Short mmCIF file of C-alpha atoms and ligand atoms in Angstrom, two decimals:
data_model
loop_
_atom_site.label_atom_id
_atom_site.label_comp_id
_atom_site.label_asym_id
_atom_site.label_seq_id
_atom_site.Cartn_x
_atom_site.Cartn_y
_atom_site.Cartn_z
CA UNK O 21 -1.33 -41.64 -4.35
CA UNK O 22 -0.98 -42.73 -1.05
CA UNK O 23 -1.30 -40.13 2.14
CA UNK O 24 -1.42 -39.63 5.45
CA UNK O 25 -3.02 -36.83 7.06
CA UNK O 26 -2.62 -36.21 10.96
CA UNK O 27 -5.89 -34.23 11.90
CA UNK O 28 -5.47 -32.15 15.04
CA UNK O 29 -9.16 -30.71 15.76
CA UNK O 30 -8.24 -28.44 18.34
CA UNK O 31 -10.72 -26.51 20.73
CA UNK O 32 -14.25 -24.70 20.09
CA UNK O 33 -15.68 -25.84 16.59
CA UNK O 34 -12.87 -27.14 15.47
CA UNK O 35 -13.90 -30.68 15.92
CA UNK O 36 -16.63 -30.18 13.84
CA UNK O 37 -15.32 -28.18 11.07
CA UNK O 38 -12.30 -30.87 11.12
CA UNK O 39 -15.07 -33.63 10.30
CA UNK O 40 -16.76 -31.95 7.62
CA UNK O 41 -13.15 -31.23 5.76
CA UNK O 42 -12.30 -35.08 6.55
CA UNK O 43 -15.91 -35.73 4.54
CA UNK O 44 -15.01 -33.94 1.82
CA UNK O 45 -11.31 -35.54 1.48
CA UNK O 46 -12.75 -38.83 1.25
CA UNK O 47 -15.03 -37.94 -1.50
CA UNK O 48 -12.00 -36.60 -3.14
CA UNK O 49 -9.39 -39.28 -2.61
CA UNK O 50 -12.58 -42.15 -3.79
CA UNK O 51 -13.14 -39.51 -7.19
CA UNK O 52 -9.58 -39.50 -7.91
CA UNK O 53 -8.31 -43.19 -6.49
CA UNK O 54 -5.68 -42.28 -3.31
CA UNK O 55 -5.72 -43.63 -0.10
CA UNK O 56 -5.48 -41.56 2.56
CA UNK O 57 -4.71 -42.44 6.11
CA UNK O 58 -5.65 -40.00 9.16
CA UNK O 59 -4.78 -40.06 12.26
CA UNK O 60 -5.66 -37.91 15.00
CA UNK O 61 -4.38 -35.95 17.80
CA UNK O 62 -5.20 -33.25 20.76
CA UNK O 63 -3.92 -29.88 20.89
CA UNK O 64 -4.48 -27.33 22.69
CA UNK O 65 -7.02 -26.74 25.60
CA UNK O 66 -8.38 -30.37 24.48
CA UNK O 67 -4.85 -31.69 25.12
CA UNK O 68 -4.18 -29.43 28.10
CA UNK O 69 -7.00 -31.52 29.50
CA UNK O 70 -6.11 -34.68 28.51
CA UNK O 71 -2.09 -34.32 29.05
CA UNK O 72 -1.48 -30.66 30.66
CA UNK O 73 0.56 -30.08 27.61
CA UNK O 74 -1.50 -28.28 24.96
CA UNK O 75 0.96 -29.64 22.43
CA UNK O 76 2.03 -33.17 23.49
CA UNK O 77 4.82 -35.37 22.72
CA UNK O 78 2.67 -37.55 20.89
CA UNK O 79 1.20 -35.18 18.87
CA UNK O 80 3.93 -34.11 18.02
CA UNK O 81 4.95 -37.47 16.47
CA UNK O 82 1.72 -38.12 15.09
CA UNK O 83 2.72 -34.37 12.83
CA UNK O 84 6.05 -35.72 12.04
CA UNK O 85 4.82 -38.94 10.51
CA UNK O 86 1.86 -37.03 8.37
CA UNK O 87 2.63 -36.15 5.09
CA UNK O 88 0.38 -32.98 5.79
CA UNK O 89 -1.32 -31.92 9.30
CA UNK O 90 -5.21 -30.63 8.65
CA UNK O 91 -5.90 -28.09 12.03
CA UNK O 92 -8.93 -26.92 13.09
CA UNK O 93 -8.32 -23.90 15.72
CA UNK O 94 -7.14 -23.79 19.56
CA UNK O 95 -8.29 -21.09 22.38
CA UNK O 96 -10.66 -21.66 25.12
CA UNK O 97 -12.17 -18.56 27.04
CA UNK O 98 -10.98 -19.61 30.27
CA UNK O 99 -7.52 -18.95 29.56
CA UNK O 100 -8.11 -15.55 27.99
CA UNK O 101 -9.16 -14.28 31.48
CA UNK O 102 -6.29 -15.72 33.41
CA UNK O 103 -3.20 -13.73 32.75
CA UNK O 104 -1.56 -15.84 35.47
CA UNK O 105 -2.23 -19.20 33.69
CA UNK O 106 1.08 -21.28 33.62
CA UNK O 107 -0.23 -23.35 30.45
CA UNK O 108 -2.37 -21.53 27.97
CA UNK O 109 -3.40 -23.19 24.88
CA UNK O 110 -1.83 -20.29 22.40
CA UNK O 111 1.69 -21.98 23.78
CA UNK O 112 0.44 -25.05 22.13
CA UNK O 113 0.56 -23.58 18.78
CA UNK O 114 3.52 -21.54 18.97
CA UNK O 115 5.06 -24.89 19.83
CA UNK O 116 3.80 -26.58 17.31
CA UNK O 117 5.42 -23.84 14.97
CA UNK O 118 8.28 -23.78 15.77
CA UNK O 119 9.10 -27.93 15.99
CA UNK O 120 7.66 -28.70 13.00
CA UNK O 121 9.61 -26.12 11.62
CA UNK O 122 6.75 -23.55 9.91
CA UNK O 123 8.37 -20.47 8.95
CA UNK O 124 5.91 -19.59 6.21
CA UNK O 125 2.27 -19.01 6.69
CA UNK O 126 0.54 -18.24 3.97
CA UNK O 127 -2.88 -16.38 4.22
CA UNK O 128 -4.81 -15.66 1.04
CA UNK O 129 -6.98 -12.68 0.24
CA UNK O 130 -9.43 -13.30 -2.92
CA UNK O 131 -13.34 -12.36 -3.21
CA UNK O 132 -16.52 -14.85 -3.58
CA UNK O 133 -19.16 -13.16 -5.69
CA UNK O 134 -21.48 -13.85 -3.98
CA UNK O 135 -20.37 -12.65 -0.35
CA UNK O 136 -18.84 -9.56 -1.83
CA UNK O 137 -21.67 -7.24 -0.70
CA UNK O 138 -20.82 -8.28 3.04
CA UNK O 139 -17.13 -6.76 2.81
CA UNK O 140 -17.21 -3.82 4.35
CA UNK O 141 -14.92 -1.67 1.39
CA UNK O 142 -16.70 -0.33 -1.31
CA UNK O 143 -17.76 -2.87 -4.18
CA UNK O 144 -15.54 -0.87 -6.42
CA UNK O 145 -12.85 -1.03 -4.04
CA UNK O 146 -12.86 -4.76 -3.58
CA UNK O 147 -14.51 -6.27 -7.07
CA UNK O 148 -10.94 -8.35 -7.69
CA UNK O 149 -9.15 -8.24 -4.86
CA UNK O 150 -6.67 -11.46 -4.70
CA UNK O 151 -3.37 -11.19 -2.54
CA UNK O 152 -1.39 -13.20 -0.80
CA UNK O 153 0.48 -12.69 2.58
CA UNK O 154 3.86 -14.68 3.49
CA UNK O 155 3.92 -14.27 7.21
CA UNK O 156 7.33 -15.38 8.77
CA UNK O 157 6.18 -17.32 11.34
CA UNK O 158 9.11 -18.94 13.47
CA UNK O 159 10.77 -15.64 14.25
CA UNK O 160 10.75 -12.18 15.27
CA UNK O 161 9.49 -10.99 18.64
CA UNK O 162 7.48 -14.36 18.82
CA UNK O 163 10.44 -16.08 19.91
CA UNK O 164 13.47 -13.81 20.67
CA UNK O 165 15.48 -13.70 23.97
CA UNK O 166 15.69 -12.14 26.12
CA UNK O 167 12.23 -11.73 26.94
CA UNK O 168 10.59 -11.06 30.18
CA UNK O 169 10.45 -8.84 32.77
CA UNK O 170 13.29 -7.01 35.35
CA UNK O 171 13.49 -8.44 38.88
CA UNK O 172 11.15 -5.92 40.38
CA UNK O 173 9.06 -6.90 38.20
CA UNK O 174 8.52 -2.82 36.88
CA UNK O 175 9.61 -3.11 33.29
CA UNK O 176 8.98 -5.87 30.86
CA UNK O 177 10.85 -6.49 27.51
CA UNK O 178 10.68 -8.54 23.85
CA UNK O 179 13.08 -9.03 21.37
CA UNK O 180 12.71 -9.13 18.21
CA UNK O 181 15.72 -10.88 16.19
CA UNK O 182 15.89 -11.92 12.79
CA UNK O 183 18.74 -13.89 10.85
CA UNK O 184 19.77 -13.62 7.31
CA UNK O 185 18.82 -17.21 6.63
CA UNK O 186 15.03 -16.52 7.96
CA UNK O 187 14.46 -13.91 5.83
CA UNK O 188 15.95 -15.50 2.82
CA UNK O 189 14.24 -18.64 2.42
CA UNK O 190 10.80 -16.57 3.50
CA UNK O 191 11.53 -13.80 0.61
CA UNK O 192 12.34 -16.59 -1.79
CA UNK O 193 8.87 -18.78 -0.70
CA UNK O 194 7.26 -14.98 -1.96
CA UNK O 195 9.30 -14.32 -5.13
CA UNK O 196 8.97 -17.82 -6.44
CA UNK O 197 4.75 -16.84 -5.50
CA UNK O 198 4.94 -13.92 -7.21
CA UNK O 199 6.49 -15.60 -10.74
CA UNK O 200 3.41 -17.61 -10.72
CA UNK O 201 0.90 -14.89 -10.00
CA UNK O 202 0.83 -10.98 -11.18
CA UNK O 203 4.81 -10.93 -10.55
CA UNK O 204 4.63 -8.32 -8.13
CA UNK O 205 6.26 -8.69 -4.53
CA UNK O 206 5.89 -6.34 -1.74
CA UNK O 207 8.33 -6.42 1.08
CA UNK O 208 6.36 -4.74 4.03
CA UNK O 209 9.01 -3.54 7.11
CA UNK O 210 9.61 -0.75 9.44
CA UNK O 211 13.09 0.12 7.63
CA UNK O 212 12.39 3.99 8.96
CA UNK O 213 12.80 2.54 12.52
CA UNK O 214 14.10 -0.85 12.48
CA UNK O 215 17.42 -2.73 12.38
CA UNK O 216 15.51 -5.88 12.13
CA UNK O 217 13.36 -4.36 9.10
CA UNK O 218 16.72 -2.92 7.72
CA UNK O 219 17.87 -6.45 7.29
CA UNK O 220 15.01 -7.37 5.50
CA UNK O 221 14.86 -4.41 3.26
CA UNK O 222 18.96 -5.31 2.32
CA UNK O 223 18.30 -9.29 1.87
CA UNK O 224 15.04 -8.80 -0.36
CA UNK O 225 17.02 -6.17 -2.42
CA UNK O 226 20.02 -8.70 -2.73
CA UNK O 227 17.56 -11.63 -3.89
CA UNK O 228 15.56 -9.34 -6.11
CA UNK O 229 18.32 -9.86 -9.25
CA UNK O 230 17.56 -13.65 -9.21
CA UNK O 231 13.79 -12.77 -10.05
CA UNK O 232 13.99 -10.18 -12.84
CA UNK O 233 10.47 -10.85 -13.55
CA UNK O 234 9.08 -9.73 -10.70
CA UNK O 235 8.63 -6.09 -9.45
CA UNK O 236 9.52 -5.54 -5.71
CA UNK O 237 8.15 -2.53 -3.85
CA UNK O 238 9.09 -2.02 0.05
CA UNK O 239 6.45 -0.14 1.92
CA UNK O 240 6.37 0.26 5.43
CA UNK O 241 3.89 -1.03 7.72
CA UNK O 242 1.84 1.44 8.86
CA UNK O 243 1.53 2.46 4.96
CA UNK O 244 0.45 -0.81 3.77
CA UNK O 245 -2.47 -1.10 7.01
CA UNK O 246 -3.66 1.81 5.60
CA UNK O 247 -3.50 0.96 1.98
CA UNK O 248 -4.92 -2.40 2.42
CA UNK O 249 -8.34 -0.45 2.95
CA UNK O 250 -7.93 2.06 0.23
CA UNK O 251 -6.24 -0.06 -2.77
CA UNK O 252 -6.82 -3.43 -1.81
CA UNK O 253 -6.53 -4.51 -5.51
CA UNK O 254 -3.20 -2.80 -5.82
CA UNK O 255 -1.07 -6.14 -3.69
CA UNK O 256 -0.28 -9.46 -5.42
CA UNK O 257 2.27 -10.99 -2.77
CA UNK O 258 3.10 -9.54 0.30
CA UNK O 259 6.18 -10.58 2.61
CA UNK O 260 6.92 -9.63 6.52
CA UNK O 261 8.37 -10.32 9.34
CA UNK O 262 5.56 -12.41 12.14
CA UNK O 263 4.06 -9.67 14.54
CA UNK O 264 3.24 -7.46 11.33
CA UNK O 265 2.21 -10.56 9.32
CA UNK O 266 -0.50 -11.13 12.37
CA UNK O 267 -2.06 -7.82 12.76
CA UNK O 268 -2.55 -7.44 9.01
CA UNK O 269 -3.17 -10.19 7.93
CA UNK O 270 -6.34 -9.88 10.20
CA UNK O 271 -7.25 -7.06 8.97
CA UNK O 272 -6.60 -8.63 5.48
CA UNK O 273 -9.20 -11.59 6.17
CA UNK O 274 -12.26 -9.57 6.57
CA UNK O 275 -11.96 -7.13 3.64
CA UNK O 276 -13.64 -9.53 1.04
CA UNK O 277 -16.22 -10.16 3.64
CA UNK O 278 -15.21 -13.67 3.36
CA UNK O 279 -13.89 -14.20 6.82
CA UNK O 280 -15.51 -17.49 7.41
CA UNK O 281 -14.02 -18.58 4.38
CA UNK O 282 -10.44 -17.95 4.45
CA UNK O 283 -8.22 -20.51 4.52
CA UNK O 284 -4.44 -20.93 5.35
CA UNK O 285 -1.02 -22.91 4.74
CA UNK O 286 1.65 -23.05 7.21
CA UNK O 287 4.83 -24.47 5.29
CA UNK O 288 8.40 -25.41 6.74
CA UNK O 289 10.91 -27.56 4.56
CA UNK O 290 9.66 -31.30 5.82
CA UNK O 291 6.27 -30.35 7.39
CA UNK O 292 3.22 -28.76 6.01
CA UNK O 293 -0.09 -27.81 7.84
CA UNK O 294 -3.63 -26.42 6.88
CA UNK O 295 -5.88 -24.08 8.74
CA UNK O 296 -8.60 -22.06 8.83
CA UNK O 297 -8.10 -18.37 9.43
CA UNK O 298 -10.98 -18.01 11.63
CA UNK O 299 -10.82 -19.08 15.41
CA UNK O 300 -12.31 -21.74 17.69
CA UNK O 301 -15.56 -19.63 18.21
CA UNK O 302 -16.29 -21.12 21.55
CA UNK O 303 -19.89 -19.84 21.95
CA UNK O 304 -20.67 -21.82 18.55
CA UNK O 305 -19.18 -25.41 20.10
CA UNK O 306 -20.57 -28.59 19.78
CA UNK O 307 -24.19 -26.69 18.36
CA UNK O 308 -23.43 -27.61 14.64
CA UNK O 309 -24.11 -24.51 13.46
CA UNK O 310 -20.00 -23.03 12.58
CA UNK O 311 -19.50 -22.68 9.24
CA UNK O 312 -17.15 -25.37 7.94
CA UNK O 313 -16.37 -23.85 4.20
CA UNK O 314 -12.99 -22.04 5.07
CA UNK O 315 -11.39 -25.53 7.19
CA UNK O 316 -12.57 -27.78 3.88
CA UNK O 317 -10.94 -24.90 1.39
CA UNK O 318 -7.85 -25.21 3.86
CA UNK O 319 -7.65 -29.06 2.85
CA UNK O 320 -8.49 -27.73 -1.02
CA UNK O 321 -5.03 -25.95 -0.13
CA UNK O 322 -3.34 -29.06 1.00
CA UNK O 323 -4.26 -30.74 -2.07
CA UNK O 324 -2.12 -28.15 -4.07
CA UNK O 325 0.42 -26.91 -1.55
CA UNK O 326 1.11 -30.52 0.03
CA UNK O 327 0.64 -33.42 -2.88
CA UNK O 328 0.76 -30.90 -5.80
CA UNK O 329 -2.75 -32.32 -7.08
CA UNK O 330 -4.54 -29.15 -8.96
CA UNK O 331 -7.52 -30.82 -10.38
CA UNK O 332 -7.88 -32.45 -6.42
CA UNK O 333 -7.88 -28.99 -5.15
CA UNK O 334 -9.89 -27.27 -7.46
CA UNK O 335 -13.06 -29.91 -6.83
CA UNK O 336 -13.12 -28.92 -3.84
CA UNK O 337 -13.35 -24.96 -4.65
CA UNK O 338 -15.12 -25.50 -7.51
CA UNK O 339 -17.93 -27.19 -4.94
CA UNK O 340 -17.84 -24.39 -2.10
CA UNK O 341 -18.44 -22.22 -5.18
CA UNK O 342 -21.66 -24.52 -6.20
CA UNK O 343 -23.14 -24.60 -2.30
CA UNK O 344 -22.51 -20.88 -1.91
CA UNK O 345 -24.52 -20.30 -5.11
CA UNK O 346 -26.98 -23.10 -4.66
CA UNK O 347 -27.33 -21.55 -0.94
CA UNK O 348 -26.09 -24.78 0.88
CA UNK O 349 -24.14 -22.62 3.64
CA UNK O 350 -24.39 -22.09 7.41
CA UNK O 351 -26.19 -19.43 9.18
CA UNK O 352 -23.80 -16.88 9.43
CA UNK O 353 -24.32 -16.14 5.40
CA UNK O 354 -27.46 -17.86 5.02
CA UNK O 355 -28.81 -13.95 4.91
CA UNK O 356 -33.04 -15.11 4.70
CA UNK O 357 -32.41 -18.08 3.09
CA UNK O 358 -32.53 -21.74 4.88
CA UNK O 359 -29.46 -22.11 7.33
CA UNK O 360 -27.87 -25.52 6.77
CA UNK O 361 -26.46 -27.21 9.87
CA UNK O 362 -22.67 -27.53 9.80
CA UNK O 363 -23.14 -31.29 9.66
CA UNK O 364 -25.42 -31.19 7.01
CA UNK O 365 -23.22 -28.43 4.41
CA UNK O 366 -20.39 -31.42 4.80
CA UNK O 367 -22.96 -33.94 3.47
CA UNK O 368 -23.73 -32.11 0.54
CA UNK O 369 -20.35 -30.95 -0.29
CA UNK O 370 -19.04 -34.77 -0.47
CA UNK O 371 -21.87 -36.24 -2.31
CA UNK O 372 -21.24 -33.19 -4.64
CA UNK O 373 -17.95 -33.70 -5.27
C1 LIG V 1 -2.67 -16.41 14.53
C2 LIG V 1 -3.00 -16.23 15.98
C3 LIG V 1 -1.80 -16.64 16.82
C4 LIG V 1 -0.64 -15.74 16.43
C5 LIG V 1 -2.03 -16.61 18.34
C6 LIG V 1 -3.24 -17.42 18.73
C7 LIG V 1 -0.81 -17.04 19.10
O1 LIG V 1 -3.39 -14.93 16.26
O2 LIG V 1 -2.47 -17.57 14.10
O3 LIG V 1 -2.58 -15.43 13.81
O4 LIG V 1 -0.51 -14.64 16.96
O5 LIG V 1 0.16 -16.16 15.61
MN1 LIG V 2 -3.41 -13.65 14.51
#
């Protein structure tokens, strides 16, 4: 098969996590005969240098002519100080969102044996655990209007809208998950409070007949934060609206003490992108020491999600699996053992491929 990946490194380690993931495709596309293509583009603080835009024009075209978009992470500390920053890099990505047209981002929960002891949940709690959270991520009080703040400048408001249509063809991205999992869907909302919530509550009950094979359960948000912690093993796929899908599905990311690990999908109809959970960890820049295993299972996810190759995808977690229990990892789980440089976990991966 032929591809073309548009890489957008980003700020903070993403650079080098990028090239460690773009090590490990090769190795894959040479194993399995494709050519790939990359191409590569600044976002972010990067490109707010560069351009002043921290999602320019250009990359923007670069995405659009990728079959799939590999992203490392954006954020730079000295925009996190400066309320009063006109251009922040965080703009970038919500952009980037919604013109490529990402309404789905898809975050994965699921243990590693061998990091389980780091979760901080009970082993008995978390032995197992393997959910998956839709996120809508195009809507909702991301992007509503009005937003802003009253002329004396005294109040400030958010809206939070969402269409029929949005919630549909996010719901129907989580049933058609759920048929090919444990066929259980949970619709998480704040129908108690609401109208937006309401609406989702009514258009996940009106799908629900099209998928008799999965169970739906609707449990509201505060619920499932705290239930997360007590019966993590008790979700399969989870579906909500943006703001709730980013609060929990932090606090999903760290429960199988995987956090470095995690990797993510952001889907839209024509456009597709990969990225790690974690963020640009600016205090571990450019000293090859960030651990590169959860950008590289983020292309493992691109492989299945974006070109529908299995076996492609399941090298590539099949050989995080072998460095994490051969002890080829990074610092940050090295725990005693030798720390690996970022640089050199990315050699080893490929040549084990
Ligand atoms: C995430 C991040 C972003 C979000 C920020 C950086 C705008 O927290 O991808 O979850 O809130 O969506
Ligand atoms: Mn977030």
């Amino acid at each position: 098969m032929e591809m073309n990946i548009a890489l957008l490194p980003g700020d903070g380690i993403g650079p080098e996590v990028i090239a460690q993931a773009v090590k490990v495709v090769k190795a894959v596309g040479n194993k399995f005969g494709h050519t790939i293509h990359f191409e590569e583009a600044p976002v972010g603080a990067t490109a707010i240098d560069l351009t002043g835009d921290p999602y320019p024009d250009a990359t923007h075209e670069v995405c659009l002519r990728a079959d799939a978009v590999l992203f490392g992470a954006i954020g730079d500390p000295k925009y996190d100080n400066d309320p009063k920053s006109k251009v922040r890099p965080e703009q970038g990505l919500l952009r980037m969102r919604q013109k490529l047209g990402l309404f789905a981002n898809v975050r994965p929960t699921f243990t590693f044996p061998s990091l389980i002891h780091k979760s901080p949940l009970k082993l008995e709690r978390v032995e197992g655990v393997d959910f998956v959270f839709f996120r809508e991520l195009t809507g909702g009080v991301y992007f509503g209007e009005p937003r802003g703040r009253n002329e004396q400048g005294t109040k400030a408001f958010d809206t939070n809208v969402y269409s029929k249509e949005e919630i549909t063809r996010l719901a129907r991205m989580g049933f058609e998950a759920a048929q090919k999992r444990k066929k259980l869907l949970t619709c998480v909302d704040k129908a108690n409070v609401l109208a937006t919530s309401r609406l989702w509550r009514e258009t996940v009950q009106e799908l629900a007949p099209e998928y008799p094979d999965v169970k739906v359960e609707y449990e509201f948000v505060d619920a499932v934060a705290m239930r997360l912690i007590q019966w993590p093993k008790a979700y399969d796929v989870l579906i909500t609206e943006n703001l709730f899908g980013d609060i929990l599905t932090d606090e999903a990311s760290v429960i199988s003490g995987s956090m470095g690990l995690m990797p993510s999908a952001s889907l839209g109809t024509e456009n597709k992108l990969f990225e790690p959970i974690h963020g640009s960890y600016p205090q571990a820049a450019g000293k090859d020491i960030a651990n590169p295993l959860a950008t590289v299972l983020s292309a493992a996810m691109m492989f299945d999600y974006a070109f529908g190759l299995k076996a492609e995808a399941q090298t590539i977690t099949d050989v995080v699996n072998k460095s994490l229990a051969e002890g080829v990892v990074t610092e940050d789980i090295a725990e005693g053992g030798k720390a690996y440089k970022t640089s050199e976990v990315g050699d080893w991966l490929a040549e084990n491929v």
